[in-house]
Tab-separated table of C-alpha atoms in Angstrom:
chain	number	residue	atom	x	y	z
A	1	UNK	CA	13.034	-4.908	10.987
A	2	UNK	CA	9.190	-3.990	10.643
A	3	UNK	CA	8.946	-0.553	11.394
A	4	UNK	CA	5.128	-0.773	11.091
A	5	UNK	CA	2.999	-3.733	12.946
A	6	UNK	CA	0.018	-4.975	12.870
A	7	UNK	CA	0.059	-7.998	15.738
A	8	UNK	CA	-3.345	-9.298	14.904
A	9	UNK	CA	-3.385	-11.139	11.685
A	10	UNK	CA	-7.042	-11.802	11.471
A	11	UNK	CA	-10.477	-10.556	13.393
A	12	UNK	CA	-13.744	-11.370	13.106
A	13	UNK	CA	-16.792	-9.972	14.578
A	14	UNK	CA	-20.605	-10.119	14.405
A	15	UNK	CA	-22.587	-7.316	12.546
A	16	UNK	CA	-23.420	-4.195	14.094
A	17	UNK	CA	-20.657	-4.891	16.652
A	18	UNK	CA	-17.736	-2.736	16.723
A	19	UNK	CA	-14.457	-3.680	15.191
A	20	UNK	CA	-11.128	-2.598	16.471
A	21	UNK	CA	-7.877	-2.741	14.113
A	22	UNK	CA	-4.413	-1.965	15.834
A	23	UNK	CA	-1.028	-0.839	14.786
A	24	UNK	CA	2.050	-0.109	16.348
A	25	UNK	CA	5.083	1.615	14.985
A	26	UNK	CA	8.874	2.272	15.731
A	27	UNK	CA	9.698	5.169	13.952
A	28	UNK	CA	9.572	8.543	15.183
A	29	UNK	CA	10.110	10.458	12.187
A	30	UNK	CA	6.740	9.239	11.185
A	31	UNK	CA	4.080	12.117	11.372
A	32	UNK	CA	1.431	10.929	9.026
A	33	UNK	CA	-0.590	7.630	8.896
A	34	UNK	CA	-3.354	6.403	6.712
A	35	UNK	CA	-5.576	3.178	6.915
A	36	UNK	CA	-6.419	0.925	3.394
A	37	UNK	CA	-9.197	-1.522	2.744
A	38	UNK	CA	-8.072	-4.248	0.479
A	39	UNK	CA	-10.398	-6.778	-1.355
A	40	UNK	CA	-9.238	-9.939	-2.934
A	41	UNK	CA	-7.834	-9.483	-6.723
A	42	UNK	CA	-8.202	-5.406	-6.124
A	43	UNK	CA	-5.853	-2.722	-5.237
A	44	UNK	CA	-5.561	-1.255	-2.008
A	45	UNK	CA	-8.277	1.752	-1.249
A	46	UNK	CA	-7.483	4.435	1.292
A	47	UNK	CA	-9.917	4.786	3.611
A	48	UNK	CA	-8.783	7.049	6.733
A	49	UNK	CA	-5.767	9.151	7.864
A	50	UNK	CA	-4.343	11.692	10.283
A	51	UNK	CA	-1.673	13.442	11.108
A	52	UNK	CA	0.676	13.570	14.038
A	53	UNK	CA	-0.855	16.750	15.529
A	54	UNK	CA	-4.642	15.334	16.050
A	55	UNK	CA	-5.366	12.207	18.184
A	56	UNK	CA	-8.341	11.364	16.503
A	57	UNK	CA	-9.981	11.601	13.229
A	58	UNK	CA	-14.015	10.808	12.213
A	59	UNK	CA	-15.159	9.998	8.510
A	60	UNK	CA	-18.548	8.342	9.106
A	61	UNK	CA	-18.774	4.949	10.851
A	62	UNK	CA	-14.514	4.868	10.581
A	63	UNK	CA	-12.269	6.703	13.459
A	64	UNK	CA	-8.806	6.412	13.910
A	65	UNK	CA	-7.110	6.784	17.212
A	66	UNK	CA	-3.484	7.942	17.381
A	67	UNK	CA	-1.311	7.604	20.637
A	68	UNK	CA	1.810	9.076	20.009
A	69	UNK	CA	3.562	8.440	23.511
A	70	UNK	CA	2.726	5.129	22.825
A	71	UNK	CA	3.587	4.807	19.298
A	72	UNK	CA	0.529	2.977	18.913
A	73	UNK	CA	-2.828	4.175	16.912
A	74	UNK	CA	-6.072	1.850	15.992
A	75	UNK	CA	-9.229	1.773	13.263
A	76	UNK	CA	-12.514	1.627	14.941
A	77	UNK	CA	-15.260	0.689	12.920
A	78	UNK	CA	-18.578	0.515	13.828
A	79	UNK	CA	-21.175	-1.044	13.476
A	80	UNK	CA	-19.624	-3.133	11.565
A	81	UNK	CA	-20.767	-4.448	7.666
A	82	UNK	CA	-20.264	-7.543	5.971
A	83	UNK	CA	-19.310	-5.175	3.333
A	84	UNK	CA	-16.435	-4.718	5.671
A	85	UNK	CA	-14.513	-7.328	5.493
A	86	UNK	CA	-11.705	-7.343	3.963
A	87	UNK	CA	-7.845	-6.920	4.891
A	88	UNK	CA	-6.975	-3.473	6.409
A	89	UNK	CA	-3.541	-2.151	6.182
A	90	UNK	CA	-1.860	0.498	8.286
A	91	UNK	CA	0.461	3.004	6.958
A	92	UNK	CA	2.777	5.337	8.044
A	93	UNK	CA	4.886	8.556	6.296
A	94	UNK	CA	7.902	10.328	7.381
A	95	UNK	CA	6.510	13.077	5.064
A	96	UNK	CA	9.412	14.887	1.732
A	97	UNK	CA	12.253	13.893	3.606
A	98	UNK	CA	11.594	10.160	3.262
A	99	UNK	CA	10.433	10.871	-0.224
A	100	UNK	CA	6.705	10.776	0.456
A	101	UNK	CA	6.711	6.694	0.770
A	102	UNK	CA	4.807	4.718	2.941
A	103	UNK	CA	5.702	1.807	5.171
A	104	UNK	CA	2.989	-0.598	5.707
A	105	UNK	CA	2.000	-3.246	8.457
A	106	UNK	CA	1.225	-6.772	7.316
A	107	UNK	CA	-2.502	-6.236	7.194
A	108	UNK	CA	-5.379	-7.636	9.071
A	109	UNK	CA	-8.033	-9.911	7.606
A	110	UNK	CA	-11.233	-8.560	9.377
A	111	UNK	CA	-14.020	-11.210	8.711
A	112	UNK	CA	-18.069	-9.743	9.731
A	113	UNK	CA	-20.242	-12.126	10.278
A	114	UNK	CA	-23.905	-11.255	9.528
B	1	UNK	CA	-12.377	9.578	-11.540
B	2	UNK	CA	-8.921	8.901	-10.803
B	3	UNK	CA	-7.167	6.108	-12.425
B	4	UNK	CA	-3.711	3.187	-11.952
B	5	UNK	CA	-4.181	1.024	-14.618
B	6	UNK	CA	-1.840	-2.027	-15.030
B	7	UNK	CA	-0.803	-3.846	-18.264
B	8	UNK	CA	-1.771	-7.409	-16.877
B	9	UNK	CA	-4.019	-8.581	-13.912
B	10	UNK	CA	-2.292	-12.148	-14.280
B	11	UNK	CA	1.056	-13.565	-15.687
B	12	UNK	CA	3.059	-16.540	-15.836
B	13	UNK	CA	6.685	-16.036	-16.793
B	14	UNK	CA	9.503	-18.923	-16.646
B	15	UNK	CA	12.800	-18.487	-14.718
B	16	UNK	CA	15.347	-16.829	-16.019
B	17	UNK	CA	12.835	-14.784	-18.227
B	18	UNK	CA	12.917	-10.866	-18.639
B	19	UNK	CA	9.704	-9.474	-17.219
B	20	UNK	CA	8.122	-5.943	-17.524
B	21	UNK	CA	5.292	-4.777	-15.720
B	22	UNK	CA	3.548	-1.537	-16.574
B	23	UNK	CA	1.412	1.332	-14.934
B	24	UNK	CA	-0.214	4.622	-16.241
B	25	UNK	CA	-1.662	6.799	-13.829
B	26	UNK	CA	-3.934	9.766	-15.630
B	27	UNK	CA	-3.908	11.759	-12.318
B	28	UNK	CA	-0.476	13.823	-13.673
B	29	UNK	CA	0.523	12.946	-9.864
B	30	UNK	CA	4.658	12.888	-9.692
B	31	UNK	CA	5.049	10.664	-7.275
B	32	UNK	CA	4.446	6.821	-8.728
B	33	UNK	CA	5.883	3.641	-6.359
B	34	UNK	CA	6.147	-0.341	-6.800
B	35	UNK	CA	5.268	-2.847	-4.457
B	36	UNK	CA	5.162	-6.296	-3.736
B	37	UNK	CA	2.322	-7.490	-1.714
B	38	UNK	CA	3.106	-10.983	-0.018
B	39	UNK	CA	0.874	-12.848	3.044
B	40	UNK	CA	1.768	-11.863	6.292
B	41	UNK	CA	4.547	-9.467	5.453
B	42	UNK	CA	2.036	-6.076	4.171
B	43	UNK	CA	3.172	-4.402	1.179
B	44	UNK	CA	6.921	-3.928	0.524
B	45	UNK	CA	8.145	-0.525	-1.271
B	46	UNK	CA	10.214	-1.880	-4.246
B	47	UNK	CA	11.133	1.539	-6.433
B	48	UNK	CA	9.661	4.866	-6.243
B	49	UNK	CA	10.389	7.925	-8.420
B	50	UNK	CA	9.184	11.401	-7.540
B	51	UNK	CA	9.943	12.935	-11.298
B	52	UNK	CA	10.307	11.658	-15.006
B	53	UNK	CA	14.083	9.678	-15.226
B	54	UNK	CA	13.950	9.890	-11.220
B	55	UNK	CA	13.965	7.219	-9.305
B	56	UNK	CA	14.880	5.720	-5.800
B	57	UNK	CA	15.409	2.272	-4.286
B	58	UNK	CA	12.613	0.714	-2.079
B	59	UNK	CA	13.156	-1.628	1.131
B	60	UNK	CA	13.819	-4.484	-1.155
B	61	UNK	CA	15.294	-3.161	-5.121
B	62	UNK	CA	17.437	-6.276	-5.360
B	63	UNK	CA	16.548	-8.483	-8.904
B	64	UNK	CA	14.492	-5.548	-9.918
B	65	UNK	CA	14.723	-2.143	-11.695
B	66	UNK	CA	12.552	0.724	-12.858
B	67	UNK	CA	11.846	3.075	-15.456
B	68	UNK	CA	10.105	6.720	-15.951
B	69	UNK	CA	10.049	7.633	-19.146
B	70	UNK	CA	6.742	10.103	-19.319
B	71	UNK	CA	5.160	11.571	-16.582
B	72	UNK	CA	2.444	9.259	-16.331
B	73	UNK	CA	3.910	6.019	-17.072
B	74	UNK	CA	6.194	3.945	-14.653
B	75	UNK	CA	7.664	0.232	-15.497
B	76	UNK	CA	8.870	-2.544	-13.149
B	77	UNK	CA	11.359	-4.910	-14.993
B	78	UNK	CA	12.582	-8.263	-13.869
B	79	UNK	CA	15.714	-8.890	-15.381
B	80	UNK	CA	15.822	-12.254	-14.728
B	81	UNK	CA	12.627	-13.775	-13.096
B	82	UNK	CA	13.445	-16.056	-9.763
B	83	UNK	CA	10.889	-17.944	-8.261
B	84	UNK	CA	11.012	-15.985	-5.345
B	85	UNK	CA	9.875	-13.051	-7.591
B	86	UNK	CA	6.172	-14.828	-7.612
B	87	UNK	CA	4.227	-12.353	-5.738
B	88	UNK	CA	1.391	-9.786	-6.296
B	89	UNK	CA	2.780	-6.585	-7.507
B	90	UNK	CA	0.770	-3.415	-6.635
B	91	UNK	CA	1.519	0.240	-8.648
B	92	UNK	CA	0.452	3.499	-6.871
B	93	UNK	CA	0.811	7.266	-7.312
B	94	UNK	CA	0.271	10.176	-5.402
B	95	UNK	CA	0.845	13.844	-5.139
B	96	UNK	CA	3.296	15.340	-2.965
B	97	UNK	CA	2.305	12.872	0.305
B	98	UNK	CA	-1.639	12.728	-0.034
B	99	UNK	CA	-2.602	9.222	-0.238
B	100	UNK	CA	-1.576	6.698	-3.050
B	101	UNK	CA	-3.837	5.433	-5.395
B	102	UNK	CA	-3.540	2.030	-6.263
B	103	UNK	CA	-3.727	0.161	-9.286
B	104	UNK	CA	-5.791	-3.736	-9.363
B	105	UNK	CA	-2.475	-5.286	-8.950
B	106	UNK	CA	-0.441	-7.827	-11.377
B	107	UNK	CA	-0.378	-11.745	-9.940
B	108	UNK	CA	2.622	-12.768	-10.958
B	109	UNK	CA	3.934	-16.539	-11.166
B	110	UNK	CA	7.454	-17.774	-12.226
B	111	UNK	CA	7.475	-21.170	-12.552
């Protein structure tokens, strides 16, 4: 039972166009969620989060979009980099209670063309 | 600069073999986790420990256990490595629930 999923395995998009990640969850004890950029034969790197109480959060050419009626929140990035691609992963927290852990989606392999 | 180091990027163990995989963090964070990191299914929480000698089962502990001995070292052990154990395994800490930093990952194979 995936608590957290991302539906779209892969994406690709031309440079300078805008790419849009998505992520749905089930749980609704989770109040914090957090984005990671992953490059081949690296670690995971966080990238973006918010929290429950906001519906959107900036941090240069990244925003995150949280729906919480819909259980549903996205990564916009734009314009888009070759630099970018990589495989994004959401994440989601259920904060002390759930001992601070984080479930994760299956990723998304965003591909920019130049 | 924080830093996850792991003891090997890549390994190749034989069934049935006793495995250990090891991370140091140098962030004093208390919080340290183990994942597996497999295509299509995300990263998968295997053991987490919040303290030195704590620790807690993930989504999937089975064939696995852990160890805390110091603050800023946490160990992964296969007790007996399975085929299905071949995976990427991914070490991350954090501080109360600020996000985890991750290490480069170990590629395991178990032939």
């Amino acid at each position: 039972d995936q608590q957290v999923k991302q539906n779209s395995p892969s994406l690709s998009v031309q440079e300078g166009r805008i790419s849009i990640l998505n992520c749905d969850y089930t749980n609704s004890m989770f109040d914090y969620f957090l984005w990671y950029k992953k490059y081949p034969a690296e670690g995971p790197t966080f990238l973006i989060s918010i929290s429950s109480i906001k519906d959107k959060n900036e941090d240069g050419r990244f925003t995150v979009f949280l729906n919480k009626s819909a259980k549903h929140l996205s990564l916009h990035i734009v314009p888009s980099q070759p630099g970018d691609s990589a495989v994004y992963f959401c994440a989601a927290s259920a904060g002390k209670a759930a001992g601070n852990k984080l479930t994760f989606g299956g990723g998304t392999r965003v591909l920019v063309k130049p | 600069d924080v830093k996850v180091t792991q003891s090997s990027r890549y390994l190749v163990k034989r069934t049935g073999e006793k495995v250990f995989l090891e991370c140091v963090q140098d962030m004093d964070h208390e919080n340290m986790f183990w994942y597996r990191q497999d295509p299509g299914l995300g990263l998968r929480l295997i053991y987490f420990s919040y303290d030195v000698k704590m620790k807690e089962k993930g989504d999937i502990p089975e064939g696995y256990s852990v160890s805390r001995e110091k603050k800023e070292r946490f160990s992964l052990i296969l007790e007996s490595a399975s085929t299905n154990q071949t995976s990427m395994y991914l070490c991350a800490s954090n501080e109360d629930r600020g996000e985890q930093y991750f290490g480069p990952g170990t590629r395991l194979t178990v032939t």
